[in-house]
C-alpha cells in the first residue's frame, strides 16, 4: 500500500489537555482512523478495538505481521468486562492494585471483539493507562482503543512524539505530542488464562509486586522461548526486536574487565573504520573511548536507564554506529525489564568477561 496521508499534529501536556484536539482524535478513531498518542510507558498507535478495519490499518501502518495481537486500552476498570469473556478474582485484585498504570492482563476474549484485534487468538490483552492524555483520548474514541507501540515493526518503541513522526508520518491520521514519556519501557504483561499467572513481558510492575497481590506468580523467562542466554548468538534471530542497525553486544562482568574489553574492541573496530558506540552509566561514561558514549543514567537509578534506553538505541541509528557495546544490568526489579529489552535488541548476544 502507498501512503501519502496528511498526518495532523497536535501538542499538549497532561496538565493542559487540549479538548478540541482530543475531540478531533475521538472523531478520527470513531470513523476508523488511526491516532498515535502518549501513554506513561511508550507512545501507542490507536484504532477502534471493535472495528476490524482499524486493526488491519494498524498492522499495515506498522508493517507488523497480523498474527501479533494488539493491546486493548480502556479508561474505566469496569470496561474490562466488556472485552473479557470472564474476569477472574486475580484480575480484579490486580486492577485495584495497579490500574490505571503500566500493567496489561491477558484474559479470555468476548466473541464481539474482532479476531483482527487479537491476532486470531481467543484471548485479549487489556490495559488501563494512567497518562491523562491517553485516558481522555480513549474516552473520546469510544472507550476501547487497540494500540501497539507506535513504531515501525522491529524498531524501538517511541518515547518521544518525534520518533512517531519518523516512523509513521503520512501513515496515520494524527499524532498527539505529549512530550517525553515517563517510564520508557512497555507495560508488564501478565497472562491470567492459566492456573498460575505468568509474566509474558517484564515491566515496571515487577514480579515482586505482583506476588504481593497474587501470591504465586511465574516470573517467565528473562527472554521468552530461549533457554540459553549465556552463549553469544548470531544477530537476526527470531527474537531480535528493537534492534539498532549496528551490531549490539552486551558485555557482562566486573566493571574494570567490561571497560577494558569494550575499549579493546573499539580500538579494533576503529582500525577498520567502523563507527562505535557504548551504552553505559554515569559511573563509567568517562572510561570509554568509543565515538559515541551514551550514559543511560546512574546505575543506582534503574528507572532512568529504563527511560533512556530506547532513545539511545534510536540515536545510534541516526548517528551511524556500526558496532555497539552495552554494559549489563542486574535483572531484578525494574532491571529485569531493562535486561529483557536489551537482550532482545542485541539478538541475545552476550559476552561474559571474568
Ligand atoms: O506499554 C504498552 O504496553 C504499550 C502502550 C502503547 O500501551 N503497548 C505495547 O504494545 O507495547 P505492543 O503491541 O508493542 O506489545 C504488545 C505485546 C505483544 O508482544 C503481543 O504479542 C502481546 O502484547 N499480546 C497482545 N495480546 C496478547 C494475547 N492475547 N496473548 C498473548 N500476548 C499478547
Ligand atoms: Mg511494540
CSV table of C-alpha atoms and ligand atoms in Angstrom, one decimal:
chain,number,residue,atom,x,y,z
A,1,UNK,CA,0.0,0.0,0.0
A,2,UNK,CA,1.2,3.5,-0.8
A,3,UNK,CA,1.0,6.1,1.9
A,4,UNK,CA,0.6,9.8,1.5
A,5,UNK,CA,-1.8,10.8,4.2
A,6,UNK,CA,-1.7,14.3,5.7
A,7,UNK,CA,-0.9,13.5,9.3
A,8,UNK,CA,-2.4,16.0,11.7
A,9,UNK,CA,-0.1,17.1,14.6
A,10,UNK,CA,-1.4,18.2,18.0
A,11,UNK,CA,0.7,19.1,21.1
A,12,UNK,CA,-0.5,19.2,24.7
A,13,UNK,CA,0.5,18.3,28.2
A,14,UNK,CA,-1.2,16.2,30.8
A,15,UNK,CA,-1.7,19.4,32.9
A,16,UNK,CA,-3.2,21.3,29.9
A,17,UNK,CA,-5.3,18.9,27.8
A,18,UNK,CA,-6.4,20.5,24.5
A,19,UNK,CA,-10.1,19.4,24.5
A,20,UNK,CA,-10.6,20.5,20.9
A,21,UNK,CA,-7.8,18.3,19.6
A,22,UNK,CA,-9.0,15.4,21.9
A,23,UNK,CA,-12.4,15.7,20.3
A,24,UNK,CA,-10.8,15.6,16.9
A,25,UNK,CA,-8.8,12.5,17.8
A,26,UNK,CA,-12.0,10.9,19.1
A,27,UNK,CA,-13.8,11.6,15.8
A,28,UNK,CA,-10.9,10.1,13.8
A,29,UNK,CA,-10.9,7.0,15.9
A,30,UNK,CA,-14.7,6.5,15.7
A,31,UNK,CA,-14.5,6.9,12.0
A,32,UNK,CA,-12.0,4.0,11.8
A,33,UNK,CA,-8.8,6.2,11.6
A,34,UNK,CA,-5.5,5.9,13.5
A,35,UNK,CA,-4.1,8.2,16.2
A,36,UNK,CA,-0.6,8.0,17.8
A,37,UNK,CA,-0.7,9.1,21.4
A,38,UNK,CA,1.4,9.2,24.6
A,39,UNK,CA,1.0,6.8,27.5
A,40,UNK,CA,3.0,6.6,30.6
A,41,UNK,CA,5.1,3.7,29.1
A,42,UNK,CA,5.7,4.5,25.4
A,43,UNK,CA,3.6,6.1,22.6
A,44,UNK,CA,0.8,3.9,21.2
A,45,UNK,CA,-0.8,3.7,17.8
A,46,UNK,CA,-4.5,3.6,18.5
A,47,UNK,CA,-7.6,2.5,16.5
A,48,UNK,CA,-11.1,1.4,17.5
A,49,UNK,CA,-10.7,-2.1,19.0
A,50,UNK,CA,-14.2,-3.1,17.9
A,51,UNK,CA,-13.6,-2.1,14.3
A,52,UNK,CA,-11.7,-4.9,12.4
A,53,UNK,CA,-10.7,-2.4,9.6
A,54,UNK,CA,-9.0,-0.2,12.2
A,55,UNK,CA,-6.9,-3.1,13.4
A,56,UNK,CA,-6.0,-4.1,9.9
A,57,UNK,CA,-4.8,-0.5,9.3
A,58,UNK,CA,-2.7,-0.6,12.4
A,59,UNK,CA,-0.9,-3.7,11.2
A,60,UNK,CA,-0.4,-2.1,7.8
A,61,UNK,CA,0.9,1.2,9.1
A,62,UNK,CA,3.4,-0.5,11.4
A,63,UNK,CA,4.4,-3.1,8.9
A,64,UNK,CA,3.6,-5.7,11.6
A,65,UNK,CA,2.6,-9.3,11.0
A,66,UNK,CA,-1.1,-9.6,11.6
A,67,UNK,CA,-0.8,-12.6,13.9
A,68,UNK,CA,0.8,-10.4,16.5
A,69,UNK,CA,-2.1,-9.4,18.8
A,70,UNK,CA,-2.8,-5.8,19.9
A,71,UNK,CA,-3.5,-4.5,23.4
A,72,UNK,CA,-7.0,-3.1,24.1
A,73,UNK,CA,-6.7,0.1,26.1
A,74,UNK,CA,-9.7,1.1,28.3
A,75,UNK,CA,-10.4,4.1,30.5
A,76,UNK,CA,-12.6,2.6,33.2
A,77,UNK,CA,-11.9,-0.5,35.3
A,78,UNK,CA,-15.5,-1.9,34.8
A,79,UNK,CA,-14.9,-1.8,31.0
A,80,UNK,CA,-12.7,-4.9,31.2
A,81,UNK,CA,-15.9,-6.9,31.5
A,82,UNK,CA,-16.9,-5.6,28.0
A,83,UNK,CA,-13.9,-7.1,26.3
A,84,UNK,CA,-13.1,-10.1,28.6
A,85,UNK,CA,-15.5,-13.1,28.5
A,86,UNK,CA,-14.8,-13.8,32.2
A,87,UNK,CA,-12.9,-11.8,34.7
A,88,UNK,CA,-11.2,-13.9,37.5
A,89,UNK,CA,-10.7,-12.6,41.0
A,90,UNK,CA,-7.0,-12.3,40.3
A,91,UNK,CA,-7.7,-9.8,37.5
A,92,UNK,CA,-9.9,-7.7,39.8
A,93,UNK,CA,-7.2,-7.6,42.5
A,94,UNK,CA,-4.6,-6.6,40.0
A,95,UNK,CA,-6.9,-3.9,38.5
A,96,UNK,CA,-7.5,-2.5,42.0
A,97,UNK,CA,-3.8,-2.5,42.9
A,98,UNK,CA,-2.2,-1.3,39.6
A,99,UNK,CA,-4.8,0.4,37.3
A,100,UNK,CA,-4.6,2.9,35.9
A,101,UNK,CA,-1.0,2.0,35.2
A,102,UNK,CA,1.6,0.0,33.3
A,103,UNK,CA,0.1,-3.4,33.6
A,104,UNK,CA,-1.5,-5.4,30.8
A,105,UNK,CA,-3.6,-8.5,31.6
A,106,UNK,CA,-4.4,-11.4,29.2
A,107,UNK,CA,-7.9,-12.8,29.7
A,108,UNK,CA,-10.3,-14.8,27.5
A,109,UNK,CA,-11.9,-12.5,25.0
A,110,UNK,CA,-15.6,-11.8,24.4
A,111,UNK,CA,-16.9,-13.0,21.0
A,112,UNK,CA,-17.9,-9.5,19.9
A,113,UNK,CA,-14.2,-8.4,19.9
A,114,UNK,CA,-12.9,-8.9,16.4
A,115,UNK,CA,-10.2,-11.5,15.9
A,116,UNK,CA,-8.3,-8.9,13.8
A,117,UNK,CA,-7.7,-7.1,17.0
A,118,UNK,CA,-6.4,-10.2,18.9
A,119,UNK,CA,-4.3,-11.6,16.1
A,120,UNK,CA,-6.7,-14.5,15.7
A,121,UNK,CA,-6.4,-15.5,19.4
A,122,UNK,CA,-9.3,-16.3,21.8
A,123,UNK,CA,-7.7,-14.2,24.4
A,124,UNK,CA,-7.3,-10.4,24.8
A,125,UNK,CA,-4.7,-8.2,26.3
A,126,UNK,CA,-6.3,-5.3,28.3
A,127,UNK,CA,-4.6,-2.2,29.8
A,128,UNK,CA,-5.9,0.9,31.5
A,129,UNK,CA,-3.1,3.5,31.1
A,130,UNK,CA,-2.6,6.3,33.6
A,131,UNK,CA,-1.5,9.1,31.2
A,132,UNK,CA,-4.2,11.7,31.3
A,133,UNK,CA,-4.0,12.5,27.5
A,134,UNK,CA,-4.3,8.8,26.8
A,135,UNK,CA,-7.4,8.5,29.1
A,136,UNK,CA,-9.1,11.5,27.5
A,137,UNK,CA,-8.4,10.2,24.0
A,138,UNK,CA,-9.6,6.6,24.7
A,139,UNK,CA,-12.8,8.0,26.2
A,140,UNK,CA,-13.4,10.4,23.2
A,141,UNK,CA,-12.7,7.5,20.8
A,142,UNK,CA,-15.4,5.3,22.3
A,143,UNK,CA,-13.6,3.7,25.2
A,144,UNK,CA,-11.9,0.7,23.6
A,145,UNK,CA,-8.7,1.5,21.7
A,146,UNK,CA,-6.5,-1.2,20.3
A,147,UNK,CA,-2.9,0.0,20.4
A,148,UNK,CA,0.5,-1.5,19.9
A,149,UNK,CA,3.6,0.7,20.4
A,150,UNK,CA,3.7,3.5,17.8
A,151,UNK,CA,6.9,2.4,16.0
A,152,UNK,CA,7.5,0.7,12.7
A,153,UNK,CA,7.8,-3.0,13.3
A,154,UNK,CA,11.2,-4.0,14.7
A,155,UNK,CA,12.3,-0.5,15.8
A,156,UNK,CA,12.5,0.6,19.5
A,157,UNK,CA,9.2,1.8,20.9
A,158,UNK,CA,8.8,5.6,20.7
A,159,UNK,CA,9.5,7.5,23.9
A,160,UNK,CA,9.1,10.9,22.1
A,161,UNK,CA,6.5,12.1,19.5
A,162,UNK,CA,9.3,12.9,17.2
A,163,UNK,CA,10.0,9.1,16.9
A,164,UNK,CA,6.3,8.5,16.0
A,165,UNK,CA,6.7,11.1,13.3
A,166,UNK,CA,9.9,9.4,11.9
A,167,UNK,CA,8.2,6.0,11.8
A,168,UNK,CA,4.6,6.9,10.9
A,169,UNK,CA,4.3,10.3,9.2
A,170,UNK,CA,1.9,10.0,6.3
A,171,UNK,CA,0.8,6.6,7.5
A,172,UNK,CA,-1.6,7.7,10.3
A,173,UNK,CA,-4.3,10.3,10.6
A,174,UNK,CA,-3.0,12.1,13.7
A,175,UNK,CA,-0.1,12.2,16.1
A,176,UNK,CA,-0.5,13.7,19.6
A,177,UNK,CA,2.7,15.0,21.1
A,178,UNK,CA,2.6,14.8,24.9
A,179,UNK,CA,6.3,15.2,25.5
A,180,UNK,CA,8.7,12.5,26.7
A,181,UNK,CA,7.0,9.5,28.3
A,182,UNK,CA,7.6,9.0,32.0
A,183,UNK,CA,8.6,5.3,32.1
A,184,UNK,CA,10.1,4.5,28.7
A,185,UNK,CA,9.6,0.7,28.5
A,186,UNK,CA,6.3,-1.1,27.6
A,187,UNK,CA,3.9,-2.3,30.2
A,188,UNK,CA,4.3,-5.6,32.2
A,189,UNK,CA,2.1,-8.3,30.6
A,190,UNK,CA,0.6,-11.0,32.8
A,191,UNK,CA,-1.3,-13.9,31.5
A,192,UNK,CA,-4.2,-14.9,33.7
A,193,UNK,CA,-5.7,-17.6,31.5
A,194,UNK,CA,-3.6,-20.4,33.0
A,195,UNK,CA,-3.8,-21.9,36.5
A,196,UNK,CA,-0.7,-20.0,37.6
A,197,UNK,CA,-0.4,-16.4,36.5
A,198,UNK,CA,2.7,-16.0,34.3
A,199,UNK,CA,4.6,-12.8,33.3
A,200,UNK,CA,4.9,-12.7,29.5
A,201,UNK,CA,6.8,-9.4,29.4
A,202,UNK,CA,8.6,-7.8,32.4
A,203,UNK,CA,8.0,-4.1,33.1
A,204,UNK,CA,7.6,-1.5,35.9
A,205,UNK,CA,5.0,-3.6,37.7
A,206,UNK,CA,7.6,-6.1,38.9
A,207,UNK,CA,7.3,-9.8,39.7
A,208,UNK,CA,7.9,-8.9,43.3
A,209,UNK,CA,4.9,-6.5,43.4
A,210,UNK,CA,2.7,-8.9,41.5
A,211,UNK,CA,3.5,-11.7,44.0
A,212,UNK,CA,2.5,-9.4,46.9
A,213,UNK,CA,-1.0,-9.2,45.4
A,214,UNK,CA,-1.5,-12.7,43.9
A,215,UNK,CA,0.9,-14.9,45.8
A,216,UNK,CA,2.1,-17.5,43.3
A,217,UNK,CA,3.3,-15.9,40.0
A,218,UNK,CA,5.5,-17.4,37.4
A,219,UNK,CA,8.2,-14.9,36.5
A,220,UNK,CA,8.5,-16.2,33.0
A,221,UNK,CA,11.9,-16.4,31.3
A,222,UNK,CA,14.0,-13.3,31.0
A,223,UNK,CA,13.7,-13.6,27.2
A,224,UNK,CA,10.8,-15.7,26.1
A,225,UNK,CA,11.3,-19.1,24.3
A,226,UNK,CA,15.1,-19.1,24.7
A,227,UNK,CA,16.7,-21.2,27.4
A,228,UNK,CA,20.3,-20.2,26.8
A,229,UNK,CA,21.1,-16.6,27.2
A,230,UNK,CA,24.7,-17.2,28.2
A,231,UNK,CA,26.2,-18.1,24.8
A,232,UNK,CA,26.9,-15.4,22.2
A,233,UNK,CA,24.2,-15.6,19.5
A,234,UNK,CA,24.2,-14.5,15.9
A,235,UNK,CA,22.2,-11.4,15.1
A,236,UNK,CA,18.9,-11.5,13.1
A,237,UNK,CA,17.4,-14.2,15.3
A,238,UNK,CA,13.7,-14.7,15.7
A,239,UNK,CA,13.5,-12.7,18.9
A,240,UNK,CA,15.6,-9.7,17.7
A,241,UNK,CA,13.4,-6.7,18.4
A,242,UNK,CA,14.2,-3.0,18.9
A,243,UNK,CA,17.4,-3.8,17.2
A,244,UNK,CA,19.6,-0.9,16.1
A,245,UNK,CA,21.1,-1.1,12.6
A,246,UNK,CA,24.6,-1.6,14.0
A,247,UNK,CA,25.6,-4.8,15.8
A,248,UNK,CA,24.8,-4.7,19.5
A,249,UNK,CA,26.7,-6.8,22.1
A,250,UNK,CA,26.1,-6.9,25.8
A,251,UNK,CA,29.2,-7.3,27.9
A,252,UNK,CA,28.8,-8.7,31.4
A,253,UNK,CA,31.4,-8.9,34.2
A,254,UNK,CA,33.3,-6.8,36.7
A,255,UNK,CA,33.3,-3.0,35.8
A,256,UNK,CA,37.1,-2.9,35.1
A,257,UNK,CA,37.0,-6.0,32.9
A,258,UNK,CA,34.0,-4.8,31.0
A,259,UNK,CA,35.6,-1.4,30.3
A,260,UNK,CA,38.9,-3.0,29.2
A,261,UNK,CA,37.1,-5.5,26.9
A,262,UNK,CA,34.9,-2.9,25.3
A,263,UNK,CA,37.8,-0.4,24.7
A,264,UNK,CA,39.9,-3.1,23.2
A,265,UNK,CA,37.0,-3.9,20.7
A,266,UNK,CA,36.6,-0.2,20.0
A,267,UNK,CA,40.3,0.0,19.0
A,268,UNK,CA,39.9,-2.9,16.6
A,269,UNK,CA,36.7,-1.5,15.0
A,270,UNK,CA,38.2,1.9,14.7
A,271,UNK,CA,41.2,0.4,12.8
A,272,UNK,CA,38.6,-1.0,10.4
A,273,UNK,CA,37.0,2.4,10.0
A,274,UNK,CA,33.7,1.4,11.8
A,275,UNK,CA,31.9,4.0,14.0
A,276,UNK,CA,31.5,2.7,17.5
A,277,UNK,CA,29.0,3.2,20.3
A,278,UNK,CA,28.7,2.4,24.0
A,279,UNK,CA,25.7,2.2,26.3
A,280,UNK,CA,26.9,2.8,29.8
A,281,UNK,CA,26.1,4.6,33.0
A,282,UNK,CA,27.1,7.9,34.8
A,283,UNK,CA,29.6,5.9,36.9
A,284,UNK,CA,31.6,4.6,33.9
A,285,UNK,CA,31.0,7.1,31.0
A,286,UNK,CA,34.4,8.8,31.3
A,287,UNK,CA,36.3,5.5,30.9
A,288,UNK,CA,35.2,4.7,27.3
A,289,UNK,CA,36.9,5.7,24.1
A,290,UNK,CA,34.1,5.0,21.7
A,291,UNK,CA,32.9,7.6,19.1
A,292,UNK,CA,29.5,7.7,20.7
A,293,UNK,CA,29.4,7.2,24.5
A,294,UNK,CA,25.9,7.3,25.9
A,295,UNK,CA,25.0,7.2,29.5
A,296,UNK,CA,21.5,5.9,30.4
A,297,UNK,CA,21.8,7.4,33.9
A,298,UNK,CA,23.1,6.3,37.2
A,299,UNK,CA,23.4,2.6,37.9
A,300,UNK,CA,21.7,3.2,41.2
A,301,UNK,CA,18.6,4.6,39.3
A,302,UNK,CA,17.3,1.7,37.2
A,303,UNK,CA,14.3,3.8,36.2
A,304,UNK,CA,16.5,6.4,34.5
A,305,UNK,CA,18.1,3.6,32.5
A,306,UNK,CA,14.6,2.3,31.5
A,307,UNK,CA,13.5,5.8,30.4
A,308,UNK,CA,16.6,6.5,28.2
A,309,UNK,CA,17.3,3.1,26.7
A,310,UNK,CA,15.0,3.3,23.6
A,311,UNK,CA,16.1,6.9,22.8
A,312,UNK,CA,19.7,5.8,22.9
A,313,UNK,CA,19.1,2.8,20.6
A,314,UNK,CA,17.5,5.2,18.1
A,315,UNK,CA,20.2,7.7,18.3
A,316,UNK,CA,22.8,5.1,17.4
A,317,UNK,CA,21.0,4.6,14.1
A,318,UNK,CA,20.8,8.3,13.4
A,319,UNK,CA,24.5,8.7,14.2
A,320,UNK,CA,25.5,5.7,12.2
A,321,UNK,CA,27.0,3.4,14.8
A,322,UNK,CA,28.2,0.2,13.2
A,323,UNK,CA,29.4,-1.7,16.4
A,324,UNK,CA,27.7,-1.0,19.7
A,325,UNK,CA,28.5,-2.4,23.2
A,326,UNK,CA,26.3,-2.2,26.2
A,327,UNK,CA,27.0,-2.7,29.9
A,328,UNK,CA,24.9,-5.4,31.6
A,329,UNK,CA,22.3,-4.6,34.3
A,330,UNK,CA,21.0,-6.5,37.3
A,331,UNK,CA,17.9,-8.4,36.3
A,332,UNK,CA,15.9,-7.9,39.5
A,333,UNK,CA,13.1,-5.4,39.9
A,334,UNK,CA,12.8,-2.9,37.0
A,335,UNK,CA,16.3,-4.1,35.9
A,336,UNK,CA,14.6,-7.3,34.6
A,337,UNK,CA,12.6,-5.2,32.1
A,338,UNK,CA,15.7,-3.3,31.1
A,339,UNK,CA,17.7,-6.5,30.5
A,340,UNK,CA,14.8,-8.1,28.7
A,341,UNK,CA,14.7,-5.3,26.1
A,342,UNK,CA,18.4,-5.1,25.9
A,343,UNK,CA,18.8,-8.8,25.2
A,344,UNK,CA,16.1,-8.6,22.5
A,345,UNK,CA,17.8,-5.6,20.9
A,346,UNK,CA,21.1,-7.5,21.0
A,347,UNK,CA,19.6,-10.7,19.5
A,348,UNK,CA,20.8,-12.1,22.8
A,349,UNK,CA,24.5,-11.6,22.0
A,350,UNK,CA,26.2,-11.6,25.4
A,351,UNK,CA,29.8,-11.8,26.2
A,352,UNK,CA,31.0,-12.7,29.7
A,353,UNK,CA,34.3,-11.4,30.8
A,354,UNK,CA,35.7,-12.6,34.1
B,1,LIG,O1,3.0,-0.2,27.3
B,1,LIG,C1,2.5,-0.9,26.4
B,1,LIG,O2,2.0,-2.0,26.6
B,1,LIG,C2,2.4,-0.2,25.1
B,1,LIG,C3,1.5,1.0,25.2
B,1,LIG,C4,1.2,1.7,23.9
B,1,LIG,O3,0.3,0.7,25.9
B,1,LIG,N1,1.9,-1.1,24.1
B,1,LIG,C5,2.6,-2.1,23.6
B,1,LIG,O4,2.0,-2.8,22.6
B,1,LIG,O5,3.8,-2.4,23.9
B,1,LIG,P1,2.8,-3.9,21.6
B,1,LIG,O6,1.8,-4.3,20.6
B,1,LIG,O7,4.0,-3.3,21.1
B,1,LIG,O8,3.1,-5.1,22.5
B,1,LIG,C6,2.1,-5.9,23.0
B,1,LIG,C7,2.6,-7.3,23.3
B,1,LIG,C8,3.0,-8.0,22.0
B,1,LIG,O9,4.2,-8.7,22.3
B,1,LIG,C9,1.8,-9.0,21.8
B,1,LIG,O10,2.3,-10.2,21.2
B,1,LIG,C10,1.4,-9.3,23.3
B,1,LIG,O11,1.5,-8.0,23.9
B,1,LIG,N2,-0.1,-9.7,23.3
B,1,LIG,C11,-1.1,-8.9,22.9
B,1,LIG,N3,-2.2,-9.7,23.1
B,1,LIG,C12,-1.9,-10.9,23.5
B,1,LIG,C13,-2.6,-12.1,23.9
B,1,LIG,N4,-3.9,-12.2,23.7
B,1,LIG,N5,-1.9,-13.1,24.3
B,1,LIG,C14,-0.5,-13.0,24.5
B,1,LIG,N6,0.2,-11.9,24.2
B,1,LIG,C15,-0.5,-10.9,23.7
B,2,LIG,MG1,5.8,-3.0,20.3
